[in-house]
Tab-separated table of C-alpha atoms in Angstrom:
chain	number	residue	atom	x	y	z
A	1	MET	CA	-60.474	-175.300	58.804
A	2	PHE	CA	-59.883	-171.602	59.516
A	3	ALA	CA	-58.053	-170.393	56.406
A	4	ASP	CA	-55.611	-167.692	57.522
A	5	ARG	CA	-52.754	-168.602	55.135
A	6	ALA	CA	-52.634	-169.165	51.400
A	7	LYS	CA	-49.899	-169.354	48.782
A	8	ILE	CA	-50.917	-168.248	45.293
A	9	ILE	CA	-49.336	-167.263	41.980
A	10	ILE	CA	-50.351	-163.901	40.520
A	11	LYS	CA	-49.574	-162.617	37.042
A	12	SER	CA	-50.140	-159.228	35.478
A	13	GLY	CA	-51.285	-158.849	31.873
A	14	LYS	CA	-48.767	-158.680	29.033
A	15	GLY	CA	-48.828	-155.488	26.999
A	16	GLY	CA	-50.202	-155.754	23.469
A	17	ASN	CA	-47.694	-155.591	20.617
A	18	GLY	CA	-47.477	-152.584	18.363
A	19	HIS	CA	-48.787	-153.194	14.843
A	20	VAL	CA	-46.914	-153.024	11.526
A	21	SER	CA	-49.090	-151.905	8.643
A	22	PHE	CA	-49.121	-149.348	5.831
A	23	ARG	CA	-51.918	-147.274	4.419
A	24	ARG	CA	-52.568	-148.456	0.867
A	25	GLU	CA	-55.567	-146.760	-0.718
A	26	LYS	CA	-56.364	-145.870	-4.238
A	27	TYR	CA	-55.797	-142.179	-5.027
A	28	VAL	CA	-53.973	-141.642	-1.685
A	29	PRO	CA	-50.287	-141.036	-2.463
A	30	ASN	CA	-47.605	-141.459	0.191
A	31	GLY	CA	-49.899	-143.324	2.571
A	32	GLY	CA	-47.097	-144.260	4.918
A	33	PRO	CA	-47.165	-146.413	8.087
A	34	ASP	CA	-50.376	-146.558	10.098
A	35	GLY	CA	-49.813	-149.340	12.652
A	36	GLY	CA	-51.488	-148.611	15.993
A	37	ASP	CA	-50.222	-149.075	19.537
A	38	GLY	CA	-50.913	-152.166	21.619
A	39	GLY	CA	-53.143	-152.057	24.703
A	40	LYS	CA	-51.802	-151.943	28.239
A	41	GLY	CA	-51.873	-155.206	30.213
A	42	GLY	CA	-54.141	-155.516	33.248
A	43	ASP	CA	-52.869	-154.800	36.778
A	44	VAL	CA	-53.205	-157.116	39.785
A	45	ILE	CA	-54.988	-155.168	42.534
A	46	PHE	CA	-55.740	-156.310	46.088
A	47	VAL	CA	-58.819	-154.775	47.725
A	48	VAL	CA	-60.054	-155.040	51.317
A	49	ASP	CA	-63.530	-156.555	51.632
A	50	LYS	CA	-65.075	-155.837	55.041
A	51	GLY	CA	-67.409	-158.815	54.605
A	52	LEU	CA	-64.583	-161.377	54.509
A	53	ASN	CA	-62.863	-162.831	57.564
A	54	THR	CA	-60.872	-165.752	56.103
A	55	LEU	CA	-58.767	-166.572	53.036
A	56	THR	CA	-60.961	-169.516	52.019
A	57	ASP	CA	-61.333	-168.162	48.463
A	58	TYR	CA	-57.622	-168.832	47.880
A	59	ARG	CA	-57.477	-172.286	49.477
A	60	HIS	CA	-58.473	-174.277	46.382
A	61	ARG	CA	-57.353	-172.038	43.518
A	62	ARG	CA	-53.680	-171.331	42.990
A	63	LYS	CA	-53.222	-169.178	39.883
A	64	PHE	CA	-54.682	-165.759	39.162
A	65	ALA	CA	-53.874	-163.761	36.022
A	66	ALA	CA	-54.934	-160.362	34.690
A	67	GLU	CA	-56.032	-159.954	31.070
A	68	PRO	CA	-53.317	-159.146	28.489
A	69	GLY	CA	-53.572	-156.109	26.259
A	70	ALA	CA	-54.672	-156.565	22.644
A	71	GLU	CA	-52.373	-155.901	19.680
A	72	GLY	CA	-52.725	-152.635	17.824
A	73	SER	CA	-54.352	-152.586	14.424
A	74	LYS	CA	-54.206	-150.773	11.092
A	75	LYS	CA	-55.505	-147.230	10.633
A	76	LYS	CA	-53.645	-146.277	13.834
A	77	MET	CA	-56.186	-148.158	15.952
A	78	HIS	CA	-55.179	-148.683	19.583
A	79	GLY	CA	-55.423	-152.195	21.014
A	80	LYS	CA	-57.862	-152.867	23.867
A	81	ASN	CA	-56.412	-152.492	27.367
A	82	GLY	CA	-56.480	-155.653	29.479
A	83	GLU	CA	-58.965	-155.876	32.370
A	84	ASN	CA	-57.472	-155.428	35.835
A	85	LEU	CA	-57.603	-158.419	38.185
A	86	ILE	CA	-59.287	-157.510	41.498
A	87	LEU	CA	-58.479	-159.868	44.405
A	88	LYS	CA	-60.584	-159.333	47.539
A	89	VAL	CA	-59.054	-160.127	50.925
A	90	PRO	CA	-60.118	-159.568	54.553
A	91	GLU	CA	-58.721	-156.588	56.415
A	92	GLY	CA	-55.466	-157.452	58.150
A	93	THR	CA	-54.095	-159.586	55.300
A	94	ILE	CA	-50.351	-159.278	54.724
A	95	ILE	CA	-49.023	-159.978	51.220
A	96	LYS	CA	-45.471	-161.350	51.196
A	97	ASP	CA	-43.059	-162.484	48.514
A	98	ALA	CA	-43.061	-166.278	48.895
A	99	GLU	CA	-39.376	-166.569	48.001
A	100	THR	CA	-37.918	-163.986	50.392
A	101	GLY	CA	-40.709	-163.621	52.970
A	102	ARG	CA	-40.541	-159.817	52.708
A	103	VAL	CA	-43.708	-157.740	52.992
A	104	ILE	CA	-45.159	-156.394	49.728
A	105	ALA	CA	-48.284	-154.814	51.224
A	106	ASP	CA	-50.268	-154.823	54.461
A	107	MET	CA	-53.998	-154.527	53.779
A	108	SER	CA	-54.734	-152.575	56.945
A	109	GLY	CA	-55.392	-148.982	57.945
A	110	GLU	CA	-55.425	-146.727	54.891
A	111	ASN	CA	-54.246	-149.531	52.587
A	112	GLN	CA	-57.703	-150.492	51.356
A	113	ARG	CA	-56.678	-150.838	47.690
A	114	VAL	CA	-53.117	-151.676	46.609
A	115	THR	CA	-51.763	-152.360	43.115
A	116	VAL	CA	-49.224	-155.150	43.614
A	117	LEU	CA	-48.321	-155.918	39.972
A	118	ARG	CA	-48.612	-153.515	37.051
A	119	GLY	CA	-49.439	-154.730	33.568
A	120	GLY	CA	-46.991	-154.436	30.696
A	121	ARG	CA	-47.111	-151.227	28.680
A	122	GLY	CA	-48.509	-151.391	25.181
A	123	GLY	CA	-45.967	-151.526	22.355
A	124	LYS	CA	-45.715	-148.648	19.893
A	125	GLY	CA	-46.925	-149.180	16.348
A	126	ASN	CA	-44.682	-148.539	13.364
A	127	VAL	CA	-46.357	-145.150	12.829
A	128	HIS	CA	-44.099	-143.844	15.633
A	129	TYR	CA	-40.896	-144.852	13.861
A	130	ALA	CA	-41.417	-142.911	10.621
A	131	THR	CA	-38.722	-140.294	10.006
A	132	PRO	CA	-37.758	-138.195	6.990
A	133	THR	CA	-35.018	-140.712	6.220
A	134	MET	CA	-36.939	-143.837	7.286
A	135	GLN	CA	-40.395	-143.425	5.790
A	136	ALA	CA	-41.402	-147.101	5.746
A	137	PRO	CA	-40.370	-148.720	9.065
A	138	LYS	CA	-41.130	-152.429	8.968
A	139	TYR	CA	-40.905	-152.978	12.722
A	140	ALA	CA	-42.959	-152.109	15.787
A	141	GLN	CA	-42.350	-152.306	19.503
A	142	PRO	CA	-43.517	-155.445	21.334
A	143	GLY	CA	-45.658	-155.071	24.433
A	144	GLY	CA	-44.119	-155.049	27.900
A	145	GLU	CA	-43.703	-158.437	29.509
A	146	ALA	CA	-46.100	-159.734	32.140
A	147	VAL	CA	-44.839	-160.088	35.718
A	148	GLU	CA	-45.497	-163.358	37.548
A	149	ILE	CA	-44.618	-163.989	41.188
A	150	GLU	CA	-45.658	-166.329	43.972
A	151	VAL	CA	-47.023	-164.578	47.045
A	152	LEU	CA	-47.926	-165.695	50.546
A	153	LEU	CA	-51.130	-164.311	52.033
A	154	GLU	CA	-51.227	-164.200	55.844
A	155	LEU	CA	-54.228	-162.999	57.798
A	156	LYS	CA	-53.349	-161.350	61.109
A	157	VAL	CA	-56.533	-160.342	62.890
A	158	ILE	CA	-56.819	-156.704	63.902
A	159	ALA	CA	-57.556	-156.612	67.632
A	160	ASP	CA	-56.518	-154.342	70.509
A	161	VAL	CA	-56.262	-157.110	73.114
A	162	GLY	CA	-55.017	-160.671	72.777
A	163	LEU	CA	-56.426	-163.282	75.169
A	164	VAL	CA	-53.852	-166.029	75.710
A	165	GLY	CA	-53.591	-169.008	77.980
A	166	PHE	CA	-53.438	-172.792	78.173
A	167	PRO	CA	-56.439	-174.785	76.905
A	168	ASN	CA	-59.559	-174.971	79.085
A	169	VAL	CA	-58.835	-171.998	81.373
A	170	GLY	CA	-62.009	-170.114	80.412
A	171	LYS	CA	-60.944	-167.759	77.594
A	172	SER	CA	-64.015	-168.386	75.440
A	173	THR	CA	-66.344	-168.075	78.454
A	174	PHE	CA	-64.708	-164.737	79.297
A	175	LEU	CA	-65.137	-163.532	75.705
A	176	SER	CA	-68.814	-164.503	75.627
A	177	ARG	CA	-69.362	-162.699	78.952
A	178	VAL	CA	-67.788	-159.326	78.114
A	179	THR	CA	-68.698	-159.154	74.378
A	180	ASN	CA	-71.500	-160.236	72.063
A	181	ALA	CA	-69.324	-163.004	70.593
A	182	GLN	CA	-70.672	-166.533	70.790
A	183	PRO	CA	-67.682	-168.874	70.688
A	184	LYS	CA	-68.021	-172.609	71.156
A	185	ILE	CA	-67.668	-173.469	74.835
A	186	ALA	CA	-67.119	-176.966	76.291
A	187	ASN	CA	-65.184	-178.651	79.070
A	188	TYR	CA	-62.367	-180.155	76.991
A	189	HIS	CA	-59.073	-179.009	75.525
A	190	PHE	CA	-58.862	-177.195	72.199
A	191	THR	CA	-62.569	-176.406	72.021
A	192	THR	CA	-61.580	-173.190	70.236
A	193	LEU	CA	-60.085	-174.035	66.848
A	194	GLN	CA	-59.899	-170.537	65.384
A	195	PRO	CA	-59.465	-166.976	66.693
A	196	ASN	CA	-62.703	-165.378	67.850
A	197	LEU	CA	-63.190	-161.608	67.932
A	198	GLY	CA	-65.484	-159.628	70.218
A	199	VAL	CA	-66.052	-155.920	70.892
A	200	VAL	CA	-66.105	-154.628	74.497
A	201	ASP	CA	-68.285	-151.519	74.964
A	202	LEU	CA	-67.510	-149.427	78.047
A	203	ASP	CA	-68.857	-146.123	79.311
A	204	GLU	CA	-68.390	-142.840	77.418
A	205	GLY	CA	-68.371	-144.634	74.068
A	206	PHE	CA	-64.956	-146.235	74.659
A	207	GLY	CA	-64.559	-149.761	73.308
A	208	PHE	CA	-61.914	-152.182	72.139
A	209	VAL	CA	-61.623	-155.480	70.286
A	210	ILE	CA	-60.550	-158.694	72.045
A	211	ALA	CA	-59.169	-161.688	70.153
A	212	ASP	CA	-59.566	-165.108	71.789
A	213	ILE	CA	-56.509	-167.038	70.612
A	214	PRO	CA	-56.783	-170.874	70.616
A	215	GLY	CA	-55.040	-172.527	73.549
A	216	LEU	CA	-51.260	-172.391	73.634
A	217	ILE	CA	-49.107	-175.191	75.017
A	218	GLU	CA	-45.391	-175.730	75.475
A	219	GLY	CA	-43.699	-176.129	72.093
A	220	ALA	CA	-46.346	-174.083	70.247
A	221	SER	CA	-43.668	-171.982	68.520
A	222	GLU	CA	-42.219	-175.231	67.140
A	223	GLY	CA	-45.556	-176.389	65.767
A	224	ILE	CA	-46.861	-178.472	68.682
A	225	GLY	CA	-50.617	-178.269	69.227
A	226	LEU	CA	-52.642	-175.529	67.537
A	227	GLY	CA	-50.797	-172.531	68.928
A	228	HIS	CA	-48.218	-172.299	66.153
A	229	GLU	CA	-50.985	-171.737	63.594
A	230	PHE	CA	-52.361	-168.730	65.447
A	231	LEU	CA	-49.403	-167.064	67.166
A	232	ARG	CA	-49.255	-164.604	64.264
A	233	HIS	CA	-52.612	-163.167	65.320
A	234	ILE	CA	-51.076	-161.863	68.559
A	235	GLU	CA	-48.590	-159.697	66.656
A	236	ARG	CA	-51.101	-156.907	65.932
A	237	THR	CA	-52.526	-156.757	69.472
A	238	LYS	CA	-51.424	-153.959	71.803
A	239	VAL	CA	-52.140	-155.584	75.185
A	240	MET	CA	-52.034	-159.245	76.205
A	241	VAL	CA	-54.289	-160.737	78.870
A	242	HIS	CA	-52.893	-163.960	80.364
A	243	MET	CA	-55.708	-166.117	81.639
A	244	VAL	CA	-54.901	-168.810	84.207
A	245	ASP	CA	-56.919	-171.271	86.279
A	246	ALA	CA	-56.630	-169.880	89.817
A	247	ALA	CA	-58.684	-172.749	91.249
A	248	GLY	CA	-56.245	-175.326	89.906
A	249	THR	CA	-59.099	-177.524	88.693
A	250	GLU	CA	-56.683	-179.447	86.467
A	251	GLY	CA	-53.765	-179.428	88.868
A	252	ARG	CA	-51.712	-176.935	86.842
A	253	ASP	CA	-49.313	-174.328	88.254
A	254	PRO	CA	-50.455	-170.858	86.977
A	255	ILE	CA	-47.004	-169.308	87.434
A	256	ALA	CA	-45.368	-172.045	85.400
A	257	ASP	CA	-48.087	-171.693	82.760
A	258	ILE	CA	-47.491	-167.951	82.329
A	259	LYS	CA	-43.734	-168.423	82.081
A	260	ALA	CA	-44.197	-171.247	79.571
A	261	ILE	CA	-46.457	-169.123	77.369
A	262	ASN	CA	-44.090	-166.142	77.538
A	263	LYS	CA	-41.279	-168.471	76.520
A	264	GLU	CA	-43.280	-169.575	73.469
A	265	LEU	CA	-44.091	-165.973	72.571
A	266	GLU	CA	-40.426	-165.016	72.826
A	267	ALA	CA	-39.391	-167.983	70.673
A	268	TYR	CA	-41.899	-166.937	68.006
A	269	ASN	CA	-41.175	-163.186	68.120
A	270	PRO	CA	-39.200	-161.488	70.936
A	271	GLU	CA	-41.055	-158.210	70.249
A	272	LEU	CA	-44.236	-159.753	71.671
A	273	LEU	CA	-42.866	-159.613	75.230
A	274	LYS	CA	-42.563	-155.833	74.980
A	275	LYS	CA	-46.355	-155.520	74.928
A	276	PRO	CA	-48.117	-154.632	78.223
A	277	GLN	CA	-49.492	-157.699	80.017
A	278	VAL	CA	-52.279	-158.300	82.524
A	279	ILE	CA	-52.978	-161.534	84.395
A	280	ALA	CA	-56.587	-162.676	84.773
A	281	ALA	CA	-56.813	-165.298	87.530
A	282	ASN	CA	-60.017	-167.050	86.497
A	283	LYS	CA	-62.385	-169.502	88.217
A	284	ILE	CA	-62.265	-167.877	91.668
A	285	ASP	CA	-65.896	-168.953	92.027
A	286	ALA	CA	-64.562	-172.507	92.421
A	287	ILE	CA	-62.427	-171.706	95.510
A	288	TYR	CA	-63.365	-170.845	99.076
A	289	GLY	CA	-62.846	-167.357	100.462
A	290	GLU	CA	-62.113	-164.113	98.677
A	291	GLU	CA	-58.654	-165.057	97.448
A	292	ASN	CA	-56.275	-167.946	97.824
A	293	GLU	CA	-52.564	-168.448	98.043
A	294	ILE	CA	-52.258	-168.931	94.270
A	295	ILE	CA	-53.313	-165.325	93.622
A	296	GLU	CA	-50.893	-164.053	96.277
A	297	LYS	CA	-48.077	-166.042	94.669
A	298	LEU	CA	-48.951	-164.584	91.270
A	299	ARG	CA	-48.782	-161.036	92.637
A	300	ASP	CA	-45.487	-161.681	94.412
A	301	GLU	CA	-43.988	-163.261	91.264
A	302	PHE	CA	-44.985	-160.647	88.685
A	303	SER	CA	-45.285	-157.398	90.665
A	304	ASP	CA	-41.646	-156.520	89.993
A	305	ALA	CA	-42.326	-156.753	86.240
A	306	GLY	CA	-45.233	-154.318	86.579
A	307	ILE	CA	-47.827	-156.954	85.664
A	308	GLU	CA	-51.079	-156.605	87.582
A	309	VAL	CA	-53.141	-159.601	88.696
A	310	TYR	CA	-56.956	-159.510	88.711
A	311	PRO	CA	-58.978	-162.352	90.285
A	312	ILE	CA	-62.094	-162.925	88.166
A	313	SER	CA	-64.896	-165.357	87.518
A	314	ALA	CA	-65.919	-165.524	83.872
A	315	VAL	CA	-69.020	-167.507	84.865
A	316	SER	CA	-70.414	-165.235	87.612
A	317	GLY	CA	-68.939	-161.976	86.264
A	318	LYS	CA	-67.046	-161.160	89.446
A	319	GLY	CA	-63.993	-158.902	88.903
A	320	LEU	CA	-64.611	-158.429	85.168
A	321	LYS	CA	-65.312	-154.703	85.398
A	322	GLU	CA	-62.036	-153.987	87.201
A	323	LEU	CA	-60.082	-156.045	84.657
A	324	LEU	CA	-61.691	-154.347	81.650
A	325	TYR	CA	-61.033	-150.848	82.993
A	326	CYS	CA	-57.413	-151.780	83.656
A	327	VAL	CA	-57.119	-152.844	80.015
A	328	LYS	CA	-58.838	-149.610	78.951
A	329	ASN	CA	-56.294	-147.530	80.900
A	330	LEU	CA	-53.398	-149.416	79.315
A	331	LEU	CA	-54.814	-148.906	75.805
A	332	SER	CA	-55.293	-145.170	76.419
A	333	THR	CA	-51.522	-144.803	76.927
A	334	LEU	CA	-50.674	-146.558	73.650
A	335	PRO	CA	-50.789	-145.209	70.057
A	336	GLN	CA	-54.210	-145.383	68.436
A	337	GLY	CA	-54.939	-147.262	65.233
A	338	ALA	CA	-53.954	-150.712	64.014
A	339	THR	CA	-50.330	-151.731	63.572
A	340	VAL	CA	-49.499	-151.552	59.860
A	341	TYR	CA	-46.387	-153.260	58.498
A	342	GLU	CA	-44.250	-151.229	56.118
A	343	SER	CA	-43.627	-152.498	52.602
A	344	GLU	CA	-40.200	-154.158	52.269
A	345	PHE	CA	-40.368	-155.423	48.702
A	346	ASP	CA	-41.377	-154.079	45.292
A	347	PRO	CA	-42.003	-156.817	42.675
A	348	SER	CA	-41.232	-154.424	39.800
A	349	VAL	CA	-37.729	-153.819	41.176
A	350	LYS	CA	-37.193	-157.578	41.380
A	351	VAL	CA	-38.190	-158.017	37.728
A	352	MET	CA	-35.856	-155.229	36.598
A	353	SER	CA	-32.970	-156.687	38.576
A	354	GLU	CA	-33.628	-160.090	36.996
A	355	ASP	CA	-33.423	-158.627	33.473
A	356	PRO	CA	-29.837	-157.340	33.172
A	357	CYS	CA	-27.615	-157.206	30.102
A	358	ILE	CA	-24.606	-159.460	30.697
A	359	VAL	CA	-21.359	-158.640	28.908
A	360	ARG	CA	-18.480	-161.117	29.175
A	361	GLN	CA	-15.277	-162.096	27.407
A	362	GLU	CA	-15.460	-165.570	25.890
A	363	SER	CA	-11.927	-165.749	24.482
A	364	GLU	CA	-9.023	-163.457	23.701
A	365	ASP	CA	-10.786	-161.788	20.742
A	366	THR	CA	-14.448	-162.803	21.287
A	367	TYR	CA	-17.037	-161.100	23.505
A	368	VAL	CA	-20.624	-162.103	24.303
A	369	VAL	CA	-23.629	-159.869	25.045
A	370	GLU	CA	-26.707	-161.667	26.407
A	371	GLY	CA	-29.895	-161.017	28.353
A	372	GLN	CA	-33.651	-160.851	27.814
A	373	ARG	CA	-33.553	-157.106	27.232
A	374	VAL	CA	-31.230	-157.557	24.222
A	375	GLU	CA	-33.262	-160.493	22.926
A	376	ARG	CA	-36.495	-158.470	23.056
A	377	MET	CA	-34.878	-155.555	21.219
A	378	LEU	CA	-33.644	-157.858	18.427
A	379	GLY	CA	-37.133	-159.337	18.220
A	380	TYR	CA	-38.562	-156.134	16.777
A	381	THR	CA	-35.530	-154.740	14.951
A	382	ASN	CA	-34.534	-155.657	11.394
A	383	ILE	CA	-30.792	-155.269	11.756
A	384	GLU	CA	-30.259	-156.423	8.151
A	385	SER	CA	-31.478	-153.019	7.015
A	386	GLU	CA	-29.271	-149.948	7.365
A	387	LYS	CA	-31.774	-148.070	9.527
A	388	GLY	CA	-32.377	-151.101	11.707
A	389	PHE	CA	-28.654	-151.566	12.288
A	390	LEU	CA	-28.283	-147.897	13.278
A	391	PHE	CA	-31.162	-148.395	15.710
A	392	PHE	CA	-29.334	-151.428	17.164
A	393	GLN	CA	-26.111	-149.445	17.594
A	394	LYS	CA	-27.989	-146.667	19.364
A	395	PHE	CA	-29.491	-149.220	21.766
A	396	MET	CA	-26.054	-150.699	22.559
A	397	LYS	CA	-24.715	-147.225	23.336
A	398	GLU	CA	-27.669	-146.061	25.462
A	399	GLN	CA	-27.655	-149.244	27.546
A	400	GLY	CA	-23.942	-148.802	28.336
A	401	ILE	CA	-23.006	-152.044	26.598
A	402	LEU	CA	-20.345	-150.420	24.416
A	403	ASP	CA	-18.733	-148.886	27.512
A	404	GLU	CA	-18.646	-152.302	29.203
A	405	LEU	CA	-16.992	-153.825	26.145
A	406	LYS	CA	-14.328	-151.094	26.249
A	407	ASN	CA	-13.746	-151.751	29.947
A	408	LEU	CA	-13.154	-155.424	29.140
A	409	GLY	CA	-10.455	-154.344	26.666
A	410	ILE	CA	-12.101	-154.963	23.291
A	411	GLN	CA	-9.998	-154.056	20.249
A	412	ASP	CA	-10.856	-153.198	16.645
A	413	GLY	CA	-11.557	-156.365	14.660
A	414	ASP	CA	-12.676	-158.420	17.668
A	415	THR	CA	-15.917	-160.412	17.434
A	416	VAL	CA	-19.063	-159.584	19.400
A	417	LYS	CA	-21.758	-162.277	19.724
A	418	VAL	CA	-25.306	-161.074	20.376
A	419	CYS	CA	-27.841	-163.923	20.452
A	420	ASP	CA	-27.558	-165.615	17.028
A	421	PHE	CA	-25.667	-162.714	15.417
A	422	GLU	CA	-21.935	-162.046	15.186
A	423	PHE	CA	-20.444	-158.608	14.534
A	424	ASP	CA	-16.962	-157.241	14.034
A	425	TYR	CA	-16.158	-154.377	16.417
A	426	TYR	CA	-14.737	-151.128	15.012
A	427	GLU	CA	-14.728	-147.906	16.979
């Protein structure tokens, strides 16, 4: 199977905790605290690998995690930083948040290396908390939390021209004729099971990339046939070439086929119909005369829409040069470079928004403060000591929690519950 989609879980490294220790040496008075800082957690970094063309590496493994930072140590020794996690993907891969479907990063163009998740910062050792009035701090800062999210990887091939059409109309034969690609060719439907890319080289060094998209049928946008799996690959193309069977070897109506495919493209993404289109009426070597009534009908039907029709034979090569130069002229009028999707989502913002301090009134004279941020702060603060309690009060003020309590109407003597602690409020 052509692996162009994968859903994986990625996790950055947790920051190492700060260390609590004191220098105790013979003949060294007033040693004081000497706990070192924790190491930074590893980042999750996506890198484009030009040698890859599928997402097979992520088909059978689901979880990927960066290395956490090591805890600090005595003698002010810094903990080891966690190793970054490098994930290699083919060019054209789009990284999306699996929950919302929004784009985190598009590994195309200049985005060859993108840091998607940053590791937690290392916690400060107790050496940082020594003051003239608090010379023996017995607490240190814990390391920053790791970030874990589920992402969807989607590969959208980077090609200038998309070759679309019903099965068995000669798309793969055309690709093998005008490029060096060697797709599988046979006289049955759905011979092509994955997108094939080929490079067309024209005069004066001008060239472009063609993507042969597996055959589309009616209902492809709803998952019928193979088309639904590969419609996404058309999104990056700049020009679409509709290939139809002008000889009617299978008794199909080319006009109806083109309209059916455009209907599927519109159902999948209406923006696709805004791309320039060209019709390639293939298999003219199988009909008598220069042209037939089918080609005339195609021109009459689509001339008003500005869509040109080129009779070709992918087998004999007749008409291919004219078609390719038409495509070249269309591409020359369009912006150069691959289409790159803008980032719509920052995982770090999501984590911050999911970590609020919640202040609510439980009863007439009881208020509750809760949230992971408060719990983490209490985890490294000894509020039973005078200095630790002052540190706790400073945190409540800086985080705006005291202001929220006042807005809720708290009065002197009311009770404030914070995790497993209860305090009496006095302004």
